[in-house]
Short mmCIF file of C-alpha atoms in Angstrom, two decimals:
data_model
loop_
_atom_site.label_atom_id
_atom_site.label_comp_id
_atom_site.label_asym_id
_atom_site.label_seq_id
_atom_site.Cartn_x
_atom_site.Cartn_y
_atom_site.Cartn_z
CA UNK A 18 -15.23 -46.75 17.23
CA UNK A 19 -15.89 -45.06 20.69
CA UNK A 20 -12.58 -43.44 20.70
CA UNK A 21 -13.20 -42.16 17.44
CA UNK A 22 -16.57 -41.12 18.83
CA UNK A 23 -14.87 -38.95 21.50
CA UNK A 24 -12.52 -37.54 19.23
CA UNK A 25 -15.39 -35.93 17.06
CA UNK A 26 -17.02 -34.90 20.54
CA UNK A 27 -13.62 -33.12 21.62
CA UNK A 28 -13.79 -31.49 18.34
CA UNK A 29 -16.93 -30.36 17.93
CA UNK A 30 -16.28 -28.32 21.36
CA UNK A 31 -13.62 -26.25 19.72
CA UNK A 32 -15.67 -25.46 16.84
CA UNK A 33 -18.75 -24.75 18.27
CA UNK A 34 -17.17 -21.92 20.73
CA UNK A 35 -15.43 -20.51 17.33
CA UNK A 36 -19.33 -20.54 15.82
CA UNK A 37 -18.18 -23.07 13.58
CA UNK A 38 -20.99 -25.00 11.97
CA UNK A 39 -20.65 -28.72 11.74
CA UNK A 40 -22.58 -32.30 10.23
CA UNK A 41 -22.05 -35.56 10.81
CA UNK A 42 -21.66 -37.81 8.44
CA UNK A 43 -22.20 -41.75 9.15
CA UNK A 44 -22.19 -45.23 7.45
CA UNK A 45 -25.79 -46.71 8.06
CA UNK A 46 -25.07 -49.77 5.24
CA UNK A 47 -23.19 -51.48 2.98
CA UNK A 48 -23.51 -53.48 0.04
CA UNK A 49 -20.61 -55.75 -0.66
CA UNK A 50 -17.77 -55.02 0.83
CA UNK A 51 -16.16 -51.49 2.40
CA UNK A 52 -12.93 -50.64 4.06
CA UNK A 53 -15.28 -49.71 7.46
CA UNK A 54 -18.10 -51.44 8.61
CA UNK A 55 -21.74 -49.81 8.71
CA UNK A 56 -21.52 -47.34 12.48
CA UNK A 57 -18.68 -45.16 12.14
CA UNK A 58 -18.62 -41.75 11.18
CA UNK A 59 -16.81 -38.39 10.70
CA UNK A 60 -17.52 -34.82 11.63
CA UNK A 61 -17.32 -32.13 8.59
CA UNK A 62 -17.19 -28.43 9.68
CA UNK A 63 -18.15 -25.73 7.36
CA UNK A 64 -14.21 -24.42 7.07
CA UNK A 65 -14.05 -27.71 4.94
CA UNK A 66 -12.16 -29.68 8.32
CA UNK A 67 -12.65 -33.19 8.53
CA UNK A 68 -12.41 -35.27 11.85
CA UNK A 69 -12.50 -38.73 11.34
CA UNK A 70 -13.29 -40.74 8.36
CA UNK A 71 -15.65 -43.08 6.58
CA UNK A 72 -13.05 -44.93 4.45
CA UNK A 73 -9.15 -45.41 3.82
CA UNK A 74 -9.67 -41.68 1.78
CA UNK A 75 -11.43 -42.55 -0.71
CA UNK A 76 -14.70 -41.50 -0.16
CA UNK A 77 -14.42 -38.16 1.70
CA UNK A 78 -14.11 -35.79 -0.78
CA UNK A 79 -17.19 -36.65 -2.05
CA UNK A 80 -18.62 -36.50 1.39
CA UNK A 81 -17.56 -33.45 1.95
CA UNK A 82 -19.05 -31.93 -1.52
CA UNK A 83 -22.45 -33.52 -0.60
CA UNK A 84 -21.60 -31.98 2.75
CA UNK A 85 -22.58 -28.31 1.18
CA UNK A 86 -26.08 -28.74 0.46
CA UNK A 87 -26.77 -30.10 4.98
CA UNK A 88 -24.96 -26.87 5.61
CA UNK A 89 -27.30 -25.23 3.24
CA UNK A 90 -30.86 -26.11 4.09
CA UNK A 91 -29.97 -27.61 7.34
CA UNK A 92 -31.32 -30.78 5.88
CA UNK A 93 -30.22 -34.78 6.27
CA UNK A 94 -29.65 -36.89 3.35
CA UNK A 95 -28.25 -40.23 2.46
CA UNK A 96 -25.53 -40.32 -0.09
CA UNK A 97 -24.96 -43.61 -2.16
CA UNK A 98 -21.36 -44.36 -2.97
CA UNK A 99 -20.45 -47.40 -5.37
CA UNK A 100 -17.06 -48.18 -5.12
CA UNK A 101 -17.38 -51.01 -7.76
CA UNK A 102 -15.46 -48.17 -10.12
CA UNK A 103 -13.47 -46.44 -8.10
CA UNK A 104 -12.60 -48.45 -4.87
CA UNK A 105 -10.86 -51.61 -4.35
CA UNK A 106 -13.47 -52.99 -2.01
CA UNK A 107 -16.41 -52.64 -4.61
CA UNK A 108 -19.43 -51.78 -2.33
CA UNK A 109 -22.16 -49.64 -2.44
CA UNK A 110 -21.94 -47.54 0.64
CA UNK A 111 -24.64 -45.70 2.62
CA UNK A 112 -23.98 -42.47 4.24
CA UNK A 113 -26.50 -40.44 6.46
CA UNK A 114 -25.20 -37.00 6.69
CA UNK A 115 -27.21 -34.69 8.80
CA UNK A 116 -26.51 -31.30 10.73
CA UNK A 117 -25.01 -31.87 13.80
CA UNK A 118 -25.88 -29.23 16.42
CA UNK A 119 -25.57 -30.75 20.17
CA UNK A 120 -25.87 -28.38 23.08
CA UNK A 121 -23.55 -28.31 26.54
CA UNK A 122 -25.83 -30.52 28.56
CA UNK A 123 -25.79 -33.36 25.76
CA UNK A 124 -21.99 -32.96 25.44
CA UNK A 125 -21.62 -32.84 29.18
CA UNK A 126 -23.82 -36.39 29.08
CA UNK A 127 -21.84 -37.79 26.87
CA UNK A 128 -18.38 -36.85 28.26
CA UNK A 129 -19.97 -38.33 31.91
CA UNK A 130 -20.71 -41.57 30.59
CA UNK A 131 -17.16 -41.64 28.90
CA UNK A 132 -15.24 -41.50 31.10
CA UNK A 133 -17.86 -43.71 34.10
CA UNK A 134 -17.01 -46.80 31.04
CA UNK A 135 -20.90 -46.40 30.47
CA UNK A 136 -22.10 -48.07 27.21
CA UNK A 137 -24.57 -45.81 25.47
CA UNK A 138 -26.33 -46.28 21.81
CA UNK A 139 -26.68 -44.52 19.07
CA UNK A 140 -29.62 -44.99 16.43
CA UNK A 141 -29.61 -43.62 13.07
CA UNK A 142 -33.27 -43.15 11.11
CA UNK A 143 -32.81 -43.27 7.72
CA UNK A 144 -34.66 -44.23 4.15
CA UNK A 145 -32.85 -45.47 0.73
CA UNK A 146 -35.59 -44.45 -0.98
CA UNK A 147 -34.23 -40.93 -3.82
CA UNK A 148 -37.82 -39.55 -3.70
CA UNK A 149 -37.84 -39.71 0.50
CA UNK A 150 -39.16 -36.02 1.80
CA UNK A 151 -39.39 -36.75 5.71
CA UNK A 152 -36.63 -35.66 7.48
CA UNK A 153 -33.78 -38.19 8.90
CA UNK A 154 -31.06 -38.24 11.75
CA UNK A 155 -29.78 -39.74 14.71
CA UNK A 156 -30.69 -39.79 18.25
CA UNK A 157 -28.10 -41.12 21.36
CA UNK A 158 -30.05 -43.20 24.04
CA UNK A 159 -28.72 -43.46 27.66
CA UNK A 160 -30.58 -46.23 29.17
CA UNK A 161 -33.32 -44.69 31.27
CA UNK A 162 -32.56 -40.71 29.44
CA UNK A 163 -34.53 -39.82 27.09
CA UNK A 164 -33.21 -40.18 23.63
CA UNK A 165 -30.83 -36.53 22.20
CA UNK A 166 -30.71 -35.79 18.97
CA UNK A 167 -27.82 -34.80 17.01
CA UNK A 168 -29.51 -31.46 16.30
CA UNK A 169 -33.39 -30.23 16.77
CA UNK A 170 -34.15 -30.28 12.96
CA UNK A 171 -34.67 -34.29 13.60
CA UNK A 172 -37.79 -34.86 15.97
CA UNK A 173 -37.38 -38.04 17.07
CA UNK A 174 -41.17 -38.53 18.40
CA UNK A 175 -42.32 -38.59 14.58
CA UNK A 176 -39.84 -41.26 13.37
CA UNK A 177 -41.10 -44.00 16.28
CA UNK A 178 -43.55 -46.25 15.00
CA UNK A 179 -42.74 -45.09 11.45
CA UNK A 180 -42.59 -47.99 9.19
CA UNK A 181 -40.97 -45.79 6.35
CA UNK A 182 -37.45 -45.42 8.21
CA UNK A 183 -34.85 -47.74 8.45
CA UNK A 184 -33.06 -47.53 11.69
CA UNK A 185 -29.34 -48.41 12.26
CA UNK A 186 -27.89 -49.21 16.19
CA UNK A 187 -24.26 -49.29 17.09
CA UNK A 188 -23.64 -49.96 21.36
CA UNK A 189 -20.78 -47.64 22.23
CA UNK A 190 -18.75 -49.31 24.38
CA UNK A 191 -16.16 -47.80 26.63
CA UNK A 192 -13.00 -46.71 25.33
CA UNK A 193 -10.45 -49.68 25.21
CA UNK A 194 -8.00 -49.25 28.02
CA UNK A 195 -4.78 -50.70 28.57
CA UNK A 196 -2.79 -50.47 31.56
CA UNK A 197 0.92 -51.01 31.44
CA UNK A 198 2.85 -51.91 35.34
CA UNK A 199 6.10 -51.42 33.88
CA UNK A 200 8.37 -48.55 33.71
CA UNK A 201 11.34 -49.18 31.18
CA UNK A 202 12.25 -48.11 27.40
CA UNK A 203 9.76 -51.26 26.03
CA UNK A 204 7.06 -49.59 27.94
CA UNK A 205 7.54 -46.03 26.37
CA UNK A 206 7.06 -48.20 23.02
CA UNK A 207 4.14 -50.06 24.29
CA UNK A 208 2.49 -47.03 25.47
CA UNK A 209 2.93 -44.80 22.10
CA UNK A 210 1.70 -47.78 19.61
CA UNK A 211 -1.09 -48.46 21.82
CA UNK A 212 -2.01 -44.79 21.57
CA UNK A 213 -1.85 -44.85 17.97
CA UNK A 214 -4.08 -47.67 17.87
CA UNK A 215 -6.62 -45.41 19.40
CA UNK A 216 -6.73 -46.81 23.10
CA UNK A 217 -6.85 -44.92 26.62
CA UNK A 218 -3.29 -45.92 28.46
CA UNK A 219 -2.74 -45.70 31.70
CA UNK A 220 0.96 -46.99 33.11
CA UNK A 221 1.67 -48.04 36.78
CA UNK A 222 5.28 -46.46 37.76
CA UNK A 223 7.16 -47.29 40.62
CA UNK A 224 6.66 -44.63 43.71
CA UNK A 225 10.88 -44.82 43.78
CA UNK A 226 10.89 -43.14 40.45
CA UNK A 227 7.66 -40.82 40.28
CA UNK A 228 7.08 -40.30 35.96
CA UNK A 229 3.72 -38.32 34.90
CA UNK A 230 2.55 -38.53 31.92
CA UNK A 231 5.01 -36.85 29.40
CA UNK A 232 7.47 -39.67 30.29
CA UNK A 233 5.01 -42.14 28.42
CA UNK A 234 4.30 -40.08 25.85
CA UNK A 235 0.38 -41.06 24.51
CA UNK A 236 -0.49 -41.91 28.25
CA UNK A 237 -3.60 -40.28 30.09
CA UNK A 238 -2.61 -41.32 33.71
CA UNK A 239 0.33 -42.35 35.49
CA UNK A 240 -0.07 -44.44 39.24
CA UNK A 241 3.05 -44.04 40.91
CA UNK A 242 2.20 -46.96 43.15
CA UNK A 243 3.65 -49.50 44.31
CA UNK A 244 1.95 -53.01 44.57
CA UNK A 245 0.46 -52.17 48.52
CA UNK A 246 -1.19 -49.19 47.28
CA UNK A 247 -1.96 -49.80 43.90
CA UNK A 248 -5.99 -49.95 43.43
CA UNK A 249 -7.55 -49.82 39.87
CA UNK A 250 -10.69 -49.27 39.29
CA UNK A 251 -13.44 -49.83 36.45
CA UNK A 252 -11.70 -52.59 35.45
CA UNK A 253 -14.28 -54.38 32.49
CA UNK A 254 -13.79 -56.18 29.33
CA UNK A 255 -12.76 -53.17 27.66
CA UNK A 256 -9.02 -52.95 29.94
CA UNK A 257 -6.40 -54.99 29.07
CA UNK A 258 -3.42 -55.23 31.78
CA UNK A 259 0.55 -55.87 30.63
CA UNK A 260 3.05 -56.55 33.50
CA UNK A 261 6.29 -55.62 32.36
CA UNK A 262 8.28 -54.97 35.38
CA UNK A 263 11.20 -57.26 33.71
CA UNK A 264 11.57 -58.31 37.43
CA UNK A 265 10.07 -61.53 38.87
CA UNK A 266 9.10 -60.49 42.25
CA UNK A 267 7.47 -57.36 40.86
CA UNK A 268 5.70 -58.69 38.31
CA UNK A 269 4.25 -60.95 41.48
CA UNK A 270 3.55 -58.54 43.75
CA UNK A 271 1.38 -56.52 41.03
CA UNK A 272 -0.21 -59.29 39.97
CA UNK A 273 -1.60 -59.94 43.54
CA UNK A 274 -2.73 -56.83 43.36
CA UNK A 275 -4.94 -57.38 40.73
CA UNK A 276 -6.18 -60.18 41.29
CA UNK A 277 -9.50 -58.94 42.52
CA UNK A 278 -10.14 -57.64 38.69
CA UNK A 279 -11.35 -59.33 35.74
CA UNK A 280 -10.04 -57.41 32.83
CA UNK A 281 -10.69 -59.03 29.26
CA UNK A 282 -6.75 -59.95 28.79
CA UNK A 283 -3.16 -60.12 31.14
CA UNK A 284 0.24 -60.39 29.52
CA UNK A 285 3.36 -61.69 30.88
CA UNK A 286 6.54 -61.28 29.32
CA UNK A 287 9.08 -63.83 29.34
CA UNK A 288 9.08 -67.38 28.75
CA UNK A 289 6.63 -70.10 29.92
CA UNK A 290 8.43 -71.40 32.53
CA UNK A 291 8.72 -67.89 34.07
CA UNK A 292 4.72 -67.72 33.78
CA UNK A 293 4.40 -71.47 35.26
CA UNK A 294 6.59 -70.16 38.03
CA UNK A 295 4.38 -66.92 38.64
CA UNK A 296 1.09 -68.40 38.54
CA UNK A 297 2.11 -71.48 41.08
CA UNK A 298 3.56 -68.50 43.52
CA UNK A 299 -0.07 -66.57 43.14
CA UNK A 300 -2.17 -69.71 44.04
CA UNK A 301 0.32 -70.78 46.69
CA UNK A 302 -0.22 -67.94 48.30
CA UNK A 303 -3.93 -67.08 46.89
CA UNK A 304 -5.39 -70.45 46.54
CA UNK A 305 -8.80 -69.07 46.25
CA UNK A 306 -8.00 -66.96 43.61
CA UNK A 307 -10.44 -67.01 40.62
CA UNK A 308 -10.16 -69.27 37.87
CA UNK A 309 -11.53 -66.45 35.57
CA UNK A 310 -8.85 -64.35 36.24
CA UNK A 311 -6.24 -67.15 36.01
CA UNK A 312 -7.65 -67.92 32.44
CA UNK A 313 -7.15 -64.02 31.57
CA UNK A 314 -4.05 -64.64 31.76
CA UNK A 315 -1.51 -65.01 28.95
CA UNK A 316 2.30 -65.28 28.59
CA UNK A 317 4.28 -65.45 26.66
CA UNK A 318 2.44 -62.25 25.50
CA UNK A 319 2.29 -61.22 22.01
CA UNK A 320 1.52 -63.25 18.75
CA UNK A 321 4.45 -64.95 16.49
CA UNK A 322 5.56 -62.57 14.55
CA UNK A 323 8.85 -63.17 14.57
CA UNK A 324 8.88 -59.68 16.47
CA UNK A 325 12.76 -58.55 17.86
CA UNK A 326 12.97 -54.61 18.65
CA UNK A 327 10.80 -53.14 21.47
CA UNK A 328 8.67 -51.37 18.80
CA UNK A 329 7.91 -54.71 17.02
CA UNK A 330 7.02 -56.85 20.47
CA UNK A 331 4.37 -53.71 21.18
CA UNK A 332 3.00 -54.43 17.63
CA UNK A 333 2.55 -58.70 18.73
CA UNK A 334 1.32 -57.79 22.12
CA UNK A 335 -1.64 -55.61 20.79
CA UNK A 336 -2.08 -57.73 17.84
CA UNK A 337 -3.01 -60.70 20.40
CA UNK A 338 -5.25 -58.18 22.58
CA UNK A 339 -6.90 -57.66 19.22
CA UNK A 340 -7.36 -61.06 18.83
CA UNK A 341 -8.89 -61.98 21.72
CA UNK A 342 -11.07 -58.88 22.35
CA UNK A 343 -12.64 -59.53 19.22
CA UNK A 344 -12.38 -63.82 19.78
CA UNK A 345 -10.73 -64.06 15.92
CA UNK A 346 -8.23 -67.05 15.51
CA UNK A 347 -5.56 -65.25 13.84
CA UNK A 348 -4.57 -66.11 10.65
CA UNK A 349 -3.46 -64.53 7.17
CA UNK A 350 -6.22 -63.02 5.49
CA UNK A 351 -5.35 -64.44 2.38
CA UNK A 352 -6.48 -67.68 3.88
CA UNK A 353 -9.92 -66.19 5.42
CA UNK A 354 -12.82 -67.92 3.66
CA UNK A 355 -15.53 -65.22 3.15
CA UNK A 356 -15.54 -61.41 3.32
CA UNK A 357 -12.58 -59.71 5.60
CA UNK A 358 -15.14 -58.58 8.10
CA UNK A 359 -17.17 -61.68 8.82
CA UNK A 360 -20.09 -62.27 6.27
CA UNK A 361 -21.81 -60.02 3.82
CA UNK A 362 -25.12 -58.93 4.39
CA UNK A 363 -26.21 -61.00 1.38
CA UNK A 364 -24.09 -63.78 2.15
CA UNK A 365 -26.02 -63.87 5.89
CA UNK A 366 -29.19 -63.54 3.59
CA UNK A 367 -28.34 -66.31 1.40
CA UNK A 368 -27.62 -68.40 4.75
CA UNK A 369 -31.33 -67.88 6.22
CA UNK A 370 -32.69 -69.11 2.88
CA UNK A 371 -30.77 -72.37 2.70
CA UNK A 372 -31.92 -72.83 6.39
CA UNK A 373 -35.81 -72.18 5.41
#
């Protein structure tokens, strides 16, 4: 949700120098089930623009109608949605929509801890309650900062220690990254679908060939660099890394490179063999290297999917990233026992009271 985050940040900028007025609008609870989970959220300006969204497009038209009245007394709310009608998930959701008025130091805050891969957290104060008069909203926490507040209708001092609010956290991670050492047409692919799927790209190009960034179109950085020079930094659990030199002593030679890093997954393409014979070369010559970042490590990449064109491998690489950045077994989910996200609420409820 952090890149969705951003987006809404990026956004916001543009409007507020036009004197565009703008609330947020965020998912604080479900009942049942819902096409997003509780935490993410979209920005409504007063032109009627929308940046993001709450559901598969469902439920923002009547977020944006409810919108009108924020805009109009400067007031949060919570809006109740059941879907048990209307939508095919059939949950209740609830929406905190409050003004959202941040000024250039916040934004500036924000946009620093982006782009340092600095978690931060936002907490939403809320109440379910129709006859609820004190005023709600959300404040984002930076560690040791104090906590900012989406706009300075919502005093944050008077909500602590009030029993009356319900609060809802979501941890902002950094952005996913993935960084692609490979220069051919399968890259190009890799890069754009990637993009799509909302992550920061970043490709390594050889130095012979220097590329920038409209060469891979939905990249943010190119490193023309070759494997002696190549250094990548904030490397975390939230960077994946594909070699895909589609040559054997390349793929090598970047892969010593990295081998100081501990991202959260590496691909290889090409058969196993071709891995066995790449990892035996790395700890011949690296014998020390970690056995963290061997078990990174995967290759063939990609799922089974039966996947042929360039376009279609890029889908079955980042469906396995998926996988393992969010440790799901991948299966149909026709054959999931339970709710597509994991347990309902009242399903985790019903658990505690068979336990007690």
């Amino acid at each position: 949700m952090t890149h969705e985050f951003k987006e809404i940040i990026t956004s916001y900028k543009e409007a507020n120098k036009k004197g565009i007025r703008a609330v947020m609008a965020t998912i604080v609870d479900v009942d049942g089930s819902s096409y997003r989970r509780p935490g993410v959220g979209m920005l409504i300006l007063e032109n009627g623009e929308m940046i993001g969204a709450v559901s598969g497009g469902c439920v923002e038209k009547e977020v944006l109608r409810q919108s009108q009245s924020v805009f109009a007394d400067n007031k949060a709310k919570i809006m109740t949605y059941n879907g048990k009608y209307r939508l095919g998930c059939e949950g209740v959701l609830y929406i905190l929509i409050e003004p959202f008025a941040v000024d250039s130091d916040v934004i500036a805050t924000i946009e620093d801890y982006l782009t340092s891969r600095i978690p931060f957290e936002i907490n939403s104060h809320y109440s379910k309650k129709e006859d609820f008069d004190e005023t709600m909203g959300s404040a984002i926490s930076f560690g040791d900062f104090k906590e900012l507040t989406f706009s300075s209708c919502f005093d944050i001092q008077m909500v602590k220690n009030n029993m009356s609010f319900d609060c809802f956290s979501r941890s902002m991670q950094p952005c996913f990254r993935l960084i692609i050492i490979g220069w051919e047409h399968d890259a190009i692919e890799l890069c754009t679908i990637a993009n799509a799927t909302g992550w920061e790209v970043e490709v390594v190009n050889t130095p012979k060939n220097p590329k920038i960034t409209s060469d891979f179109p939905g990249s943010t950085k190119v490193w023309n660099q070759s494997p002696e020079e190549l250094i990548i930094n904030k490397v975390d659990k939230q960077t994946a890394i594909i070699l895909m030199t589609h040559n054997f002593a390349k793929d090598l030679l970047y892969l010593q490179a990295i081998k100081n890093t501990l991202p959260v997954y590496i691909g290889l393409l090409g058969p196993s063999k071709r891995r066995e014979k790449l990892l035996s070369a790395l700890i011949e010559y690296f014998p020390d290297v970690s056995e963290e970042f061997i078990d990174c490590i995967y290759g063939p990449a990609g799922l089974n999917l039966g996947a042929e064109t360039p376009q279609e491998i890029a889908i079955s690489i980042i469906a396995e990233i998926l996988s393992v950045v969010r440790d799901q077994e991948p299966i149909s989910l026709q054959d999931k026992v339970g709710g597509i996200h994991g347990p309902s609420k009242q399903e985790k409820l019903d658990q505690i009271s068979s336990h007690n």
